[in-house]
PDB file of C-alpha atoms and ligand atoms in Angstrom:
ATOM      1  CA  MET A  14      30.502  78.550 -50.580  1.00  0.00           C
ATOM      2  CA  GLN A  15      28.590  81.123 -52.741  1.00  0.00           C
ATOM      3  CA  ILE A  16      26.587  79.648 -55.901  1.00  0.00           C
ATOM      4  CA  SER A  17      25.817  82.155 -58.403  1.00  0.00           C
ATOM      5  CA  ILE A  18      23.504  81.252 -61.141  1.00  0.00           C
ATOM      6  CA  LEU A  19      23.177  83.259 -64.066  1.00  0.00           C
ATOM      7  CA  GLN A  20      20.088  83.246 -66.364  1.00  0.00           C
ATOM      8  CA  PHE A  21      19.800  84.681 -69.876  1.00  0.00           C
ATOM      9  CA  GLN A  22      17.668  84.547 -73.294  1.00  0.00           C
ATOM     10  CA  THR A  23      18.992  83.406 -76.807  1.00  0.00           C
ATOM     11  CA  PRO A  24      16.902  84.498 -79.755  1.00  0.00           C
ATOM     12  CA  ALA A  25      16.108  82.814 -82.921  1.00  0.00           C
ATOM     13  CA  LYS A  26      17.100  84.283 -86.315  1.00  0.00           C
ATOM     14  CA  VAL A  27      15.289  84.549 -89.618  1.00  0.00           C
ATOM     15  CA  ASN A  28      16.869  84.768 -93.238  1.00  0.00           C
ATOM     16  CA  ILE A  29      15.252  87.640 -94.913  1.00  0.00           C
ATOM     17  CA  ARG A  30      17.574  86.764 -97.948  1.00  0.00           C
ATOM     18  CA  LEU A  31      20.131  84.013 -98.521  1.00  0.00           C
ATOM     19  CA  LYS A  32      21.779  84.133-101.799  1.00  0.00           C
ATOM     20  CA  ILE A  33      24.366  81.467-102.512  1.00  0.00           C
ATOM     21  CA  THR A  34      27.475  83.040-104.463  1.00  0.00           C
ATOM     22  CA  SER A  35      29.796  80.051-104.964  1.00  0.00           C
ATOM     23  CA  ARG A  36      30.943  76.788-103.836  1.00  0.00           C
ATOM     24  CA  ARG A  37      34.314  76.414-102.257  1.00  0.00           C
ATOM     25  CA  PRO A  38      36.804  73.724-102.931  1.00  0.00           C
ATOM     26  CA  ASP A  39      36.412  72.432 -99.631  1.00  0.00           C
ATOM     27  CA  GLY A  40      32.653  72.102-100.067  1.00  0.00           C
ATOM     28  CA  PHE A  41      31.459  74.981 -97.900  1.00  0.00           C
ATOM     29  CA  HIS A  42      29.187  77.355 -99.846  1.00  0.00           C
ATOM     30  CA  GLU A  43      29.896  81.195 -99.844  1.00  0.00           C
ATOM     31  CA  LEU A  44      26.635  83.301 -99.562  1.00  0.00           C
ATOM     32  CA  THR A  45      25.297  86.737 -98.870  1.00  0.00           C
ATOM     33  CA  SER A  46      22.395  86.843 -96.504  1.00  0.00           C
ATOM     34  CA  ILE A  47      20.219  89.193 -94.411  1.00  0.00           C
ATOM     35  CA  MET A  48      19.872  87.928 -90.789  1.00  0.00           C
ATOM     36  CA  VAL A  49      17.576  89.444 -88.155  1.00  0.00           C
ATOM     37  CA  PRO A  50      17.183  88.269 -84.714  1.00  0.00           C
ATOM     38  CA  VAL A  51      13.780  87.872 -83.262  1.00  0.00           C
ATOM     39  CA  ASP A  52      12.483  87.665 -79.736  1.00  0.00           C
ATOM     40  CA  LEU A  53      11.467  83.794 -79.985  1.00  0.00           C
ATOM     41  CA  THR A  54      13.973  82.850 -77.238  1.00  0.00           C
ATOM     42  CA  ASP A  55      15.565  79.872 -75.627  1.00  0.00           C
ATOM     43  CA  TYR A  56      16.555  80.050 -71.823  1.00  0.00           C
ATOM     44  CA  LEU A  57      19.906  79.352 -70.456  1.00  0.00           C
ATOM     45  CA  GLU A  58      21.035  79.101 -67.054  1.00  0.00           C
ATOM     46  CA  ILE A  59      24.501  78.422 -65.784  1.00  0.00           C
ATOM     47  CA  ARG A  60      25.940  77.649 -62.521  1.00  0.00           C
ATOM     48  CA  PRO A  61      29.553  77.128 -61.375  1.00  0.00           C
ATOM     49  CA  LEU A  62      30.597  73.522 -60.572  1.00  0.00           C
ATOM     50  CA  ASP A  63      33.119  72.426 -57.908  1.00  0.00           C
ATOM     51  CA  GLU A  64      34.031  69.409 -59.841  1.00  0.00           C
ATOM     52  CA  ASN A  65      35.830  69.899 -63.266  1.00  0.00           C
ATOM     53  CA  ARG A  66      32.976  68.872 -65.917  1.00  0.00           C
ATOM     54  CA  ILE A  67      30.381  70.129 -67.982  1.00  0.00           C
ATOM     55  CA  GLU A  68      26.980  69.105 -67.379  1.00  0.00           C
ATOM     56  CA  ILE A  69      23.997  69.739 -69.526  1.00  0.00           C
ATOM     57  CA  PHE A  70      20.279  69.594 -68.709  1.00  0.00           C
ATOM     58  CA  SER A  71      17.597  70.554 -70.934  1.00  0.00           C
ATOM     59  CA  GLU A  72      13.818  71.011 -71.213  1.00  0.00           C
ATOM     60  CA  GLY A  73      11.565  71.810 -74.211  1.00  0.00           C
ATOM     61  CA  TYR A  74      12.486  70.452 -77.650  1.00  0.00           C
ATOM     62  CA  ASN A  75      14.777  67.766 -77.599  1.00  0.00           C
ATOM     63  CA  VAL A  76      18.459  68.187 -78.096  1.00  0.00           C
ATOM     64  CA  PRO A  77      21.788  66.097 -77.177  1.00  0.00           C
ATOM     65  CA  LYS A  78      23.125  66.621 -73.937  1.00  0.00           C
ATOM     66  CA  ASP A  79      26.653  65.368 -74.674  1.00  0.00           C
ATOM     67  CA  GLU A  80      29.591  66.697 -76.413  1.00  0.00           C
ATOM     68  CA  SER A  81      27.588  67.143 -79.505  1.00  0.00           C
ATOM     69  CA  ASN A  82      25.457  69.959 -77.935  1.00  0.00           C
ATOM     70  CA  LEU A  83      26.640  73.176 -79.515  1.00  0.00           C
ATOM     71  CA  VAL A  84      26.614  74.446 -75.973  1.00  0.00           C
ATOM     72  CA  TYR A  85      28.957  71.991 -74.692  1.00  0.00           C
ATOM     73  CA  ARG A  86      31.352  72.631 -77.672  1.00  0.00           C
ATOM     74  CA  ALA A  87      31.080  76.214 -76.978  1.00  0.00           C
ATOM     75  CA  VAL A  88      32.443  75.704 -73.392  1.00  0.00           C
ATOM     76  CA  ARG A  89      34.827  73.339 -74.201  1.00  0.00           C
ATOM     77  CA  SER A  90      36.453  75.521 -76.850  1.00  0.00           C
ATOM     78  CA  TYR A  91      36.525  78.630 -74.713  1.00  0.00           C
ATOM     79  CA  TYR A  92      38.019  76.838 -71.631  1.00  0.00           C
ATOM     80  CA  ASP A  93      40.963  75.263 -74.108  1.00  0.00           C
ATOM     81  CA  LYS A  94      41.482  78.636 -75.511  1.00  0.00           C
ATOM     82  CA  VAL A  95      42.015  80.575 -71.911  1.00  0.00           C
ATOM     83  CA  GLY A  96      43.385  77.490 -70.175  1.00  0.00           C
ATOM     84  CA  ILE A  97      40.444  77.517 -67.838  1.00  0.00           C
ATOM     85  CA  ASP A  98      39.923  74.448 -65.652  1.00  0.00           C
ATOM     86  CA  LYS A  99      36.503  74.843 -64.107  1.00  0.00           C
ATOM     87  CA  GLY A 100      33.106  72.830 -63.905  1.00  0.00           C
ATOM     88  CA  ILE A 101      30.054  74.259 -65.204  1.00  0.00           C
ATOM     89  CA  SER A 102      26.437  73.085 -65.136  1.00  0.00           C
ATOM     90  CA  ILE A 103      24.094  74.561 -67.802  1.00  0.00           C
ATOM     91  CA  LYS A 104      20.300  74.204 -68.053  1.00  0.00           C
ATOM     92  CA  LEU A 105      18.886  74.809 -71.579  1.00  0.00           C
ATOM     93  CA  THR A 106      15.273  75.400 -71.854  1.00  0.00           C
ATOM     94  CA  LYS A 107      14.505  74.762 -75.650  1.00  0.00           C
ATOM     95  CA  LYS A 108      11.677  77.169 -76.823  1.00  0.00           C
ATOM     96  CA  ILE A 109      13.309  77.537 -80.360  1.00  0.00           C
ATOM     97  CA  PRO A 110      12.474  74.464 -82.619  1.00  0.00           C
ATOM     98  CA  VAL A 111      15.213  72.396 -83.327  1.00  0.00           C
ATOM     99  CA  ALA A 112      16.820  72.135 -87.024  1.00  0.00           C
ATOM    100  CA  ALA A 113      14.166  74.406 -88.031  1.00  0.00           C
ATOM    101  CA  GLY A 114      16.434  76.990 -89.873  1.00  0.00           C
ATOM    102  CA  LEU A 115      15.947  79.274 -86.909  1.00  0.00           C
ATOM    103  CA  GLY A 116      19.704  78.998 -85.759  1.00  0.00           C
ATOM    104  CA  GLY A 117      18.799  78.016 -82.234  1.00  0.00           C
ATOM    105  CA  GLY A 118      21.800  76.011 -81.502  1.00  0.00           C
ATOM    106  CA  SER A 119      24.023  78.673 -82.929  1.00  0.00           C
ATOM    107  CA  SER A 120      22.444  81.345 -80.637  1.00  0.00           C
ATOM    108  CA  ASP A 121      22.840  79.194 -77.393  1.00  0.00           C
ATOM    109  CA  ALA A 122      26.384  78.567 -78.175  1.00  0.00           C
ATOM    110  CA  ALA A 123      27.231  82.190 -78.930  1.00  0.00           C
ATOM    111  CA  ALA A 124      25.373  83.406 -75.880  1.00  0.00           C
ATOM    112  CA  ILE A 125      27.472  80.977 -73.580  1.00  0.00           C
ATOM    113  CA  LEU A 126      30.664  82.295 -75.352  1.00  0.00           C
ATOM    114  CA  LEU A 127      29.699  85.924 -74.585  1.00  0.00           C
ATOM    115  CA  MET A 128      28.836  84.901 -71.182  1.00  0.00           C
ATOM    116  CA  LEU A 129      31.943  82.942 -70.257  1.00  0.00           C
ATOM    117  CA  ASN A 130      34.064  85.914 -71.712  1.00  0.00           C
ATOM    118  CA  ARG A 131      32.105  88.490 -69.393  1.00  0.00           C
ATOM    119  CA  MET A 132      32.740  86.300 -66.327  1.00  0.00           C
ATOM    120  CA  ASN A 133      36.621  85.940 -67.175  1.00  0.00           C
ATOM    121  CA  SER A 134      38.766  88.421 -65.323  1.00  0.00           C
ATOM    122  CA  LYS A 135      40.977  88.351 -68.334  1.00  0.00           C
ATOM    123  CA  PRO A 136      38.644  88.390 -71.347  1.00  0.00           C
ATOM    124  CA  ILE A 137      39.766  87.444 -74.820  1.00  0.00           C
ATOM    125  CA  ALA A 138      39.535  90.225 -77.283  1.00  0.00           C
ATOM    126  CA  ASN A 139      36.108  90.262 -79.658  1.00  0.00           C
ATOM    127  CA  ARG A 140      38.249  89.276 -82.857  1.00  0.00           C
ATOM    128  CA  GLU A 141      39.528  85.829 -80.763  1.00  0.00           C
ATOM    129  CA  LEU A 142      35.840  85.397 -79.436  1.00  0.00           C
ATOM    130  CA  HIS A 143      34.551  85.695 -83.177  1.00  0.00           C
ATOM    131  CA  GLN A 144      37.137  83.213 -84.335  1.00  0.00           C
ATOM    132  CA  LEU A 145      36.111  80.746 -81.507  1.00  0.00           C
ATOM    133  CA  ALA A 146      32.495  81.355 -82.862  1.00  0.00           C
ATOM    134  CA  ALA A 147      33.196  80.604 -86.318  1.00  0.00           C
ATOM    135  CA  GLN A 148      34.789  77.216 -85.656  1.00  0.00           C
ATOM    136  CA  ILE A 149      31.850  76.259 -83.801  1.00  0.00           C
ATOM    137  CA  GLY A 150      29.326  77.055 -86.821  1.00  0.00           C
ATOM    138  CA  ALA A 151      28.999  79.407 -89.751  1.00  0.00           C
ATOM    139  CA  ASP A 152      25.977  81.004 -88.082  1.00  0.00           C
ATOM    140  CA  VAL A 153      27.619  81.364 -84.602  1.00  0.00           C
ATOM    141  CA  PRO A 154      29.480  84.896 -85.077  1.00  0.00           C
ATOM    142  CA  PHE A 155      25.958  86.408 -86.138  1.00  0.00           C
ATOM    143  CA  PHE A 156      24.775  85.854 -82.613  1.00  0.00           C
ATOM    144  CA  LEU A 157      27.864  87.349 -80.790  1.00  0.00           C
ATOM    145  CA  TYR A 158      26.362  90.801 -82.221  1.00  0.00           C
ATOM    146  CA  CYS A 159      22.668  90.063 -82.406  1.00  0.00           C
ATOM    147  CA  LYS A 160      21.761  92.747 -84.801  1.00  0.00           C
ATOM    148  CA  PRO A 161      20.180  92.788 -88.126  1.00  0.00           C
ATOM    149  CA  SER A 162      23.137  91.994 -90.411  1.00  0.00           C
ATOM    150  CA  ILE A 163      24.500  91.461 -93.676  1.00  0.00           C
ATOM    151  CA  ALA A 164      26.287  88.197 -93.527  1.00  0.00           C
ATOM    152  CA  SER A 165      28.920  86.831 -96.075  1.00  0.00           C
ATOM    153  CA  GLY A 166      31.708  84.577 -96.515  1.00  0.00           C
ATOM    154  CA  ILE A 167      30.122  81.212 -95.252  1.00  0.00           C
ATOM    155  CA  GLY A 168      27.920  83.338 -92.910  1.00  0.00           C
ATOM    156  CA  ASP A 169      30.739  84.200 -90.429  1.00  0.00           C
ATOM    157  CA  VAL A 170      31.637  87.821 -91.960  1.00  0.00           C
ATOM    158  CA  ILE A 171      29.129  90.217 -90.213  1.00  0.00           C
ATOM    159  CA  LYS A 172      28.024  93.701 -91.065  1.00  0.00           C
ATOM    160  CA  PRO A 173      25.260  95.177 -89.028  1.00  0.00           C
ATOM    161  CA  LEU A 174      22.759  96.935 -90.871  1.00  0.00           C
ATOM    162  CA  LYS A 175      21.562 100.552 -89.756  1.00  0.00           C
ATOM    163  CA  ASP A 176      17.829 101.151 -89.406  1.00  0.00           C
ATOM    164  CA  TRP A 177      16.316  97.863 -90.239  1.00  0.00           C
ATOM    165  CA  PRO A 178      12.451  98.649 -90.148  1.00  0.00           C
ATOM    166  CA  LYS A 179      10.481  97.316 -87.525  1.00  0.00           C
ATOM    167  CA  PHE A 180       8.342  94.320 -88.557  1.00  0.00           C
ATOM    168  CA  TRP A 181       6.253  91.613 -86.865  1.00  0.00           C
ATOM    169  CA  TYR A 182       6.932  88.144 -87.896  1.00  0.00           C
ATOM    170  CA  ILE A 183       4.627  84.989 -87.954  1.00  0.00           C
ATOM    171  CA  ILE A 184       6.994  81.965 -88.059  1.00  0.00           C
ATOM    172  CA  VAL A 185       5.598  78.615 -88.757  1.00  0.00           C
ATOM    173  CA  THR A 186       7.519  75.238 -88.377  1.00  0.00           C
ATOM    174  CA  PRO A 187       6.054  72.430 -90.107  1.00  0.00           C
ATOM    175  CA  PRO A 188       6.543  69.103 -88.577  1.00  0.00           C
ATOM    176  CA  ILE A 189       8.942  67.724 -91.102  1.00  0.00           C
ATOM    177  CA  ASN A 190      12.661  66.918 -90.717  1.00  0.00           C
ATOM    178  CA  VAL A 191      15.059  68.798 -92.924  1.00  0.00           C
ATOM    179  CA  SER A 192      18.744  68.532 -92.503  1.00  0.00           C
ATOM    180  CA  THR A 193      20.933  71.560 -93.221  1.00  0.00           C
ATOM    181  CA  ALA A 194      23.615  69.278 -94.712  1.00  0.00           C
ATOM    182  CA  TRP A 195      21.017  67.251 -96.930  1.00  0.00           C
ATOM    183  CA  VAL A 196      19.693  70.852 -98.207  1.00  0.00           C
ATOM    184  CA  TYR A 197      23.076  71.890 -99.357  1.00  0.00           C
ATOM    185  CA  LYS A 198      23.936  68.789-100.891  1.00  0.00           C
ATOM    186  CA  ASN A 199      20.909  69.090-103.121  1.00  0.00           C
ATOM    187  CA  TYR A 200      21.524  72.571-104.020  1.00  0.00           C
ATOM    188  CA  ARG A 201      22.558  73.068-107.379  1.00  0.00           C
ATOM    189  CA  LEU A 202      24.417  76.240-107.788  1.00  0.00           C
ATOM    190  CA  GLU A 203      23.688  76.450-111.660  1.00  0.00           C
ATOM    191  CA  LEU A 204      20.045  76.903-110.959  1.00  0.00           C
ATOM    192  CA  THR A 205      20.282  80.213-109.587  1.00  0.00           C
ATOM    193  CA  ARG A 206      22.327  83.297-110.645  1.00  0.00           C
ATOM    194  CA  ASN A 207      25.529  82.785-108.905  1.00  0.00           C
ATOM    195  CA  LYS A 208      26.066  86.740-108.186  1.00  0.00           C
ATOM    196  CA  ASP A 209      24.114  88.637-105.767  1.00  0.00           C
ATOM    197  CA  ILE A 210      22.698  92.361-106.628  1.00  0.00           C
ATOM    198  CA  SER A 211      24.019  94.607-103.919  1.00  0.00           C
ATOM    199  CA  ILE A 212      21.603  94.251-100.995  1.00  0.00           C
ATOM    200  CA  LEU A 213      23.029  97.649 -99.801  1.00  0.00           C
ATOM    201  CA  ASN A 214      22.043  99.310-102.960  1.00  0.00           C
ATOM    202  CA  ILE A 215      18.434  98.131-102.489  1.00  0.00           C
ATOM    203  CA  LEU A 216      18.165  99.063 -98.938  1.00  0.00           C
ATOM    204  CA  GLU A 217      19.594 102.650 -99.472  1.00  0.00           C
ATOM    205  CA  GLN A 218      16.813 103.184-102.309  1.00  0.00           C
ATOM    206  CA  ASP A 219      14.108 102.073-100.150  1.00  0.00           C
ATOM    207  CA  SER A 220      14.494 100.231 -96.986  1.00  0.00           C
ATOM    208  CA  PHE A 221      10.894  99.116 -96.984  1.00  0.00           C
ATOM    209  CA  ALA A 222      11.114  97.420-100.624  1.00  0.00           C
ATOM    210  CA  ILE A 223      10.981  94.058 -98.795  1.00  0.00           C
ATOM    211  CA  SER A 224       9.393  92.017-101.709  1.00  0.00           C
ATOM    212  CA  ARG A 225      12.651  92.871-103.587  1.00  0.00           C
ATOM    213  CA  ILE A 226      14.944  91.651-101.118  1.00  0.00           C
ATOM    214  CA  LEU A 227      13.103  88.431 -99.969  1.00  0.00           C
ATOM    215  CA  GLU A 228      14.948  85.603-101.605  1.00  0.00           C
ATOM    216  CA  ASN A 229      16.203  82.294-100.411  1.00  0.00           C
ATOM    217  CA  ASP A 230      18.351  79.990-102.903  1.00  0.00           C
ATOM    218  CA  LEU A 231      17.660  77.044-100.560  1.00  0.00           C
ATOM    219  CA  GLU A 232      13.887  77.248-100.856  1.00  0.00           C
ATOM    220  CA  GLN A 233      13.813  75.316-104.131  1.00  0.00           C
ATOM    221  CA  VAL A 234      15.524  72.186-102.624  1.00  0.00           C
ATOM    222  CA  THR A 235      13.405  72.253 -99.689  1.00  0.00           C
ATOM    223  CA  SER A 236       9.891  72.920-101.183  1.00  0.00           C
ATOM    224  CA  ALA A 237      10.477  70.623-104.002  1.00  0.00           C
ATOM    225  CA  HIS A 238      10.261  67.518-101.667  1.00  0.00           C
ATOM    226  CA  PHE A 239       8.021  69.340 -99.240  1.00  0.00           C
ATOM    227  CA  PRO A 240       5.003  71.359-100.968  1.00  0.00           C
ATOM    228  CA  ILE A 241       3.611  72.404 -97.515  1.00  0.00           C
ATOM    229  CA  ILE A 242       6.471  75.125 -97.775  1.00  0.00           C
ATOM    230  CA  GLU A 243       4.682  76.762-100.543  1.00  0.00           C
ATOM    231  CA  THR A 244       1.468  76.270 -98.979  1.00  0.00           C
ATOM    232  CA  ILE A 245       2.392  78.072 -95.967  1.00  0.00           C
ATOM    233  CA  LYS A 246       3.884  80.940 -97.954  1.00  0.00           C
ATOM    234  CA  ARG A 247       0.692  81.477 -99.834  1.00  0.00           C
ATOM    235  CA  MET A 248      -1.418  81.395 -96.845  1.00  0.00           C
ATOM    236  CA  LEU A 249       0.885  83.952 -95.101  1.00  0.00           C
ATOM    237  CA  MET A 250       0.512  86.204 -98.071  1.00  0.00           C
ATOM    238  CA  ASP A 251      -3.375  85.525 -98.106  1.00  0.00           C
ATOM    239  CA  THR A 252      -3.436  86.836 -94.378  1.00  0.00           C
ATOM    240  CA  GLY A 253      -1.855  90.218 -95.412  1.00  0.00           C
ATOM    241  CA  ALA A 254       1.822  89.543 -94.904  1.00  0.00           C
ATOM    242  CA  GLU A 255       4.110  92.013 -96.600  1.00  0.00           C
ATOM    243  CA  GLY A 256       6.102  89.108 -97.967  1.00  0.00           C
ATOM    244  CA  ALA A 257       6.914  85.527 -96.968  1.00  0.00           C
ATOM    245  CA  ILE A 258       9.792  83.181 -97.229  1.00  0.00           C
ATOM    246  CA  MET A 259      11.526  80.187 -95.845  1.00  0.00           C
ATOM    247  CA  SER A 260      14.387  80.876 -93.218  1.00  0.00           C
ATOM    248  CA  GLY A 261      17.799  79.320 -93.828  1.00  0.00           C
ATOM    249  CA  SER A 262      17.530  75.566 -94.973  1.00  0.00           C
ATOM    250  CA  GLY A 263      13.913  75.222 -93.682  1.00  0.00           C
ATOM    251  CA  PRO A 264      11.559  73.932 -92.758  1.00  0.00           C
ATOM    252  CA  SER A 265      10.486  76.972 -91.037  1.00  0.00           C
ATOM    253  CA  VAL A 266       8.592  79.702 -93.100  1.00  0.00           C
ATOM    254  CA  PHE A 267       7.712  83.560 -91.960  1.00  0.00           C
ATOM    255  CA  GLY A 268       5.939  86.280 -92.977  1.00  0.00           C
ATOM    256  CA  LEU A 269       6.492  89.845 -92.210  1.00  0.00           C
ATOM    257  CA  PHE A 270       3.801  92.085 -90.868  1.00  0.00           C
ATOM    258  CA  SER A 271       3.721  95.790 -90.636  1.00  0.00           C
ATOM    259  CA  SER A 272       1.830  95.911 -87.505  1.00  0.00           C
ATOM    260  CA  GLU A 273       1.234  93.841 -84.439  1.00  0.00           C
ATOM    261  CA  ARG A 274      -2.377  93.920 -84.995  1.00  0.00           C
ATOM    262  CA  LYS A 275      -2.114  92.403 -88.299  1.00  0.00           C
ATOM    263  CA  ALA A 276       0.358  89.855 -87.258  1.00  0.00           C
ATOM    264  CA  ARG A 277      -2.166  88.849 -84.605  1.00  0.00           C
ATOM    265  CA  SER A 278      -4.927  88.300 -86.752  1.00  0.00           C
ATOM    266  CA  ALA A 279      -2.873  86.516 -89.235  1.00  0.00           C
ATOM    267  CA  LYS A 280      -1.884  84.085 -86.374  1.00  0.00           C
ATOM    268  CA  ASP A 281      -5.657  83.542 -85.259  1.00  0.00           C
ATOM    269  CA  TYR A 282      -6.687  83.035 -88.925  1.00  0.00           C
ATOM    270  CA  LEU A 283      -3.844  80.264 -89.424  1.00  0.00           C
ATOM    271  CA  LEU A 284      -4.154  78.356 -85.939  1.00  0.00           C
ATOM    272  CA  PRO A 285      -6.921  76.004 -87.017  1.00  0.00           C
ATOM    273  CA  TYR A 286      -5.008  74.908 -90.146  1.00  0.00           C
ATOM    274  CA  GLN A 287      -2.495  72.906 -88.092  1.00  0.00           C
ATOM    275  CA  LEU A 288       0.275  73.947 -90.220  1.00  0.00           C
ATOM    276  CA  GLY A 289       2.816  73.301 -87.681  1.00  0.00           C
ATOM    277  CA  GLU A 290       4.100  75.228 -84.655  1.00  0.00           C
ATOM    278  CA  LEU A 291       2.910  79.175 -84.902  1.00  0.00           C
ATOM    279  CA  PHE A 292       4.983  81.995 -83.228  1.00  0.00           C
ATOM    280  CA  LEU A 293       4.552  85.681 -83.187  1.00  0.00           C
ATOM    281  CA  ALA A 294       7.868  87.356 -82.913  1.00  0.00           C
ATOM    282  CA  LYS A 295       9.275  90.919 -83.616  1.00  0.00           C
ATOM    283  CA  SER A 296      12.997  91.943 -83.856  1.00  0.00           C
ATOM    284  CA  TRP A 297      15.425  91.036 -80.920  1.00  0.00           C
ATOM    285  CA  GLU A 298      16.447  94.277 -79.423  1.00  0.00           C
TER     286      GLU A 298
HETATM  287  P1  ATP B 311      20.957  76.680 -89.084  1.00  0.00           P
HETATM  288  O1  ATP B 311      19.770  77.393 -89.662  1.00  0.00           O
HETATM  289  O2  ATP B 311      22.145  77.246 -88.618  1.00  0.00           O
HETATM  290  O3  ATP B 311      21.040  75.536 -89.679  1.00  0.00           O
HETATM  291  P2  ATP B 311      19.041  75.288 -87.144  1.00  0.00           P
HETATM  292  O4  ATP B 311      17.984  76.170 -86.683  1.00  0.00           O
HETATM  293  O5  ATP B 311      18.419  74.520 -88.591  1.00  0.00           O
HETATM  294  O6  ATP B 311      20.217  76.211 -87.849  1.00  0.00           O
HETATM  295  P3  ATP B 311      19.496  74.079 -84.610  1.00  0.00           P
HETATM  296  O7  ATP B 311      18.431  74.145 -84.254  1.00  0.00           O
HETATM  297  O8  ATP B 311      20.747  74.991 -84.386  1.00  0.00           O
HETATM  298  O9  ATP B 311      19.461  74.000 -86.587  1.00  0.00           O
HETATM  299  O10 ATP B 311      20.168  72.500 -84.682  1.00  0.00           O
HETATM  300  C1  ATP B 311      20.945  71.767 -85.790  1.00  0.00           C
HETATM  301  C2  ATP B 311      21.331  70.385 -85.079  1.00  0.00           C
HETATM  302  O11 ATP B 311      22.232  70.935 -83.909  1.00  0.00           O
HETATM  303  C3  ATP B 311      20.418  69.378 -84.742  1.00  0.00           C
HETATM  304  O12 ATP B 311      20.594  68.366 -85.106  1.00  0.00           O
HETATM  305  C4  ATP B 311      20.211  69.403 -82.964  1.00  0.00           C
HETATM  306  O13 ATP B 311      20.173  68.418 -82.541  1.00  0.00           O
HETATM  307  C5  ATP B 311      21.971  69.946 -82.833  1.00  0.00           C
HETATM  308  N1  ATP B 311      22.140  70.609 -81.800  1.00  0.00           N
HETATM  309  C6  ATP B 311      23.429  70.609 -80.740  1.00  0.00           C
HETATM  310  N2  ATP B 311      23.112  71.345 -79.867  1.00  0.00           N
HETATM  311  C7  ATP B 311      22.091  72.145 -79.962  1.00  0.00           C
HETATM  312  C8  ATP B 311      21.575  73.276 -79.283  1.00  0.00           C
HETATM  313  N3  ATP B 311      22.029  73.765 -78.156  1.00  0.00           N
HETATM  314  N4  ATP B 311      20.273  73.723 -79.526  1.00  0.00           N
HETATM  315  C9  ATP B 311      19.646  73.365 -80.709  1.00  0.00           C
HETATM  316  N5  ATP B 311      20.287  72.210 -81.487  1.00  0.00           N
HETATM  317  C10 ATP B 311      21.634  71.549 -81.131  1.00  0.00           C
END
């Protein structure tokens, strides 16, 4: 019997901008966001199984290994869609902090969908794959493309951006628990303008006007309860970042740097303060 093992890496994302534009009657929030994939990655390994079951092993940051794992849900929904009746073993090496605003679970799920479709002799159309991804989670479709993009709708409508400038990112993940559901529940739309100015307009005027683009409506909720968010932002700015902001619903905060040298020296400076996990990343290509 021939056993083939496939290995691949899945990137994290940062939200350069996240503006909530409305709340839908079903409770979901509509938003506009700029999302950029970065090369802080998880590692996935898949192997076909003779028996018809989905098994998950994981190393690194702790994640569920049962049906609630987003990877499990991705495999299940793909198999159900195409009528495949096979088994698969998945080894997840989690290097992206979990529930950190970095989209690790969504990225793993999208990568599995892409891989299963590539391995299928009768692949489904991109549009159908996109639909499956959106059913798993609002951020999953973004990771099917893995390009700097403007996301709209509930995050599931993706428009890739041309010429996103090259930045280096210092990502700081403080050791606090923030649930995405809690942040959205505590978010009050009336506190922010509910119209977003056209991001494209700003980018077309000057693609390096990063300080005009950086904004995250959810930051007010998370940082009101966790002052460390503001502390990290301030320290990142003090080290020479072009800008600093919380990613997604947090608690990760990142700073953008115009050169690798500046980012490295910022990381060295921040290390002794023990603000949390520190990562140096660049755009995922
Ligand atoms: P987002 O910014 O989209 O809210 P996040 O980075 O905050 O994403 P994830 O790391 O994707 O959040 O994890 C969110 C939740 O999903 C956690 O409670 C985690 O236990 C669960 N989860 C299920 N499967 C995975 C997976 N493969 N990787 C990470 N988390 C997973």
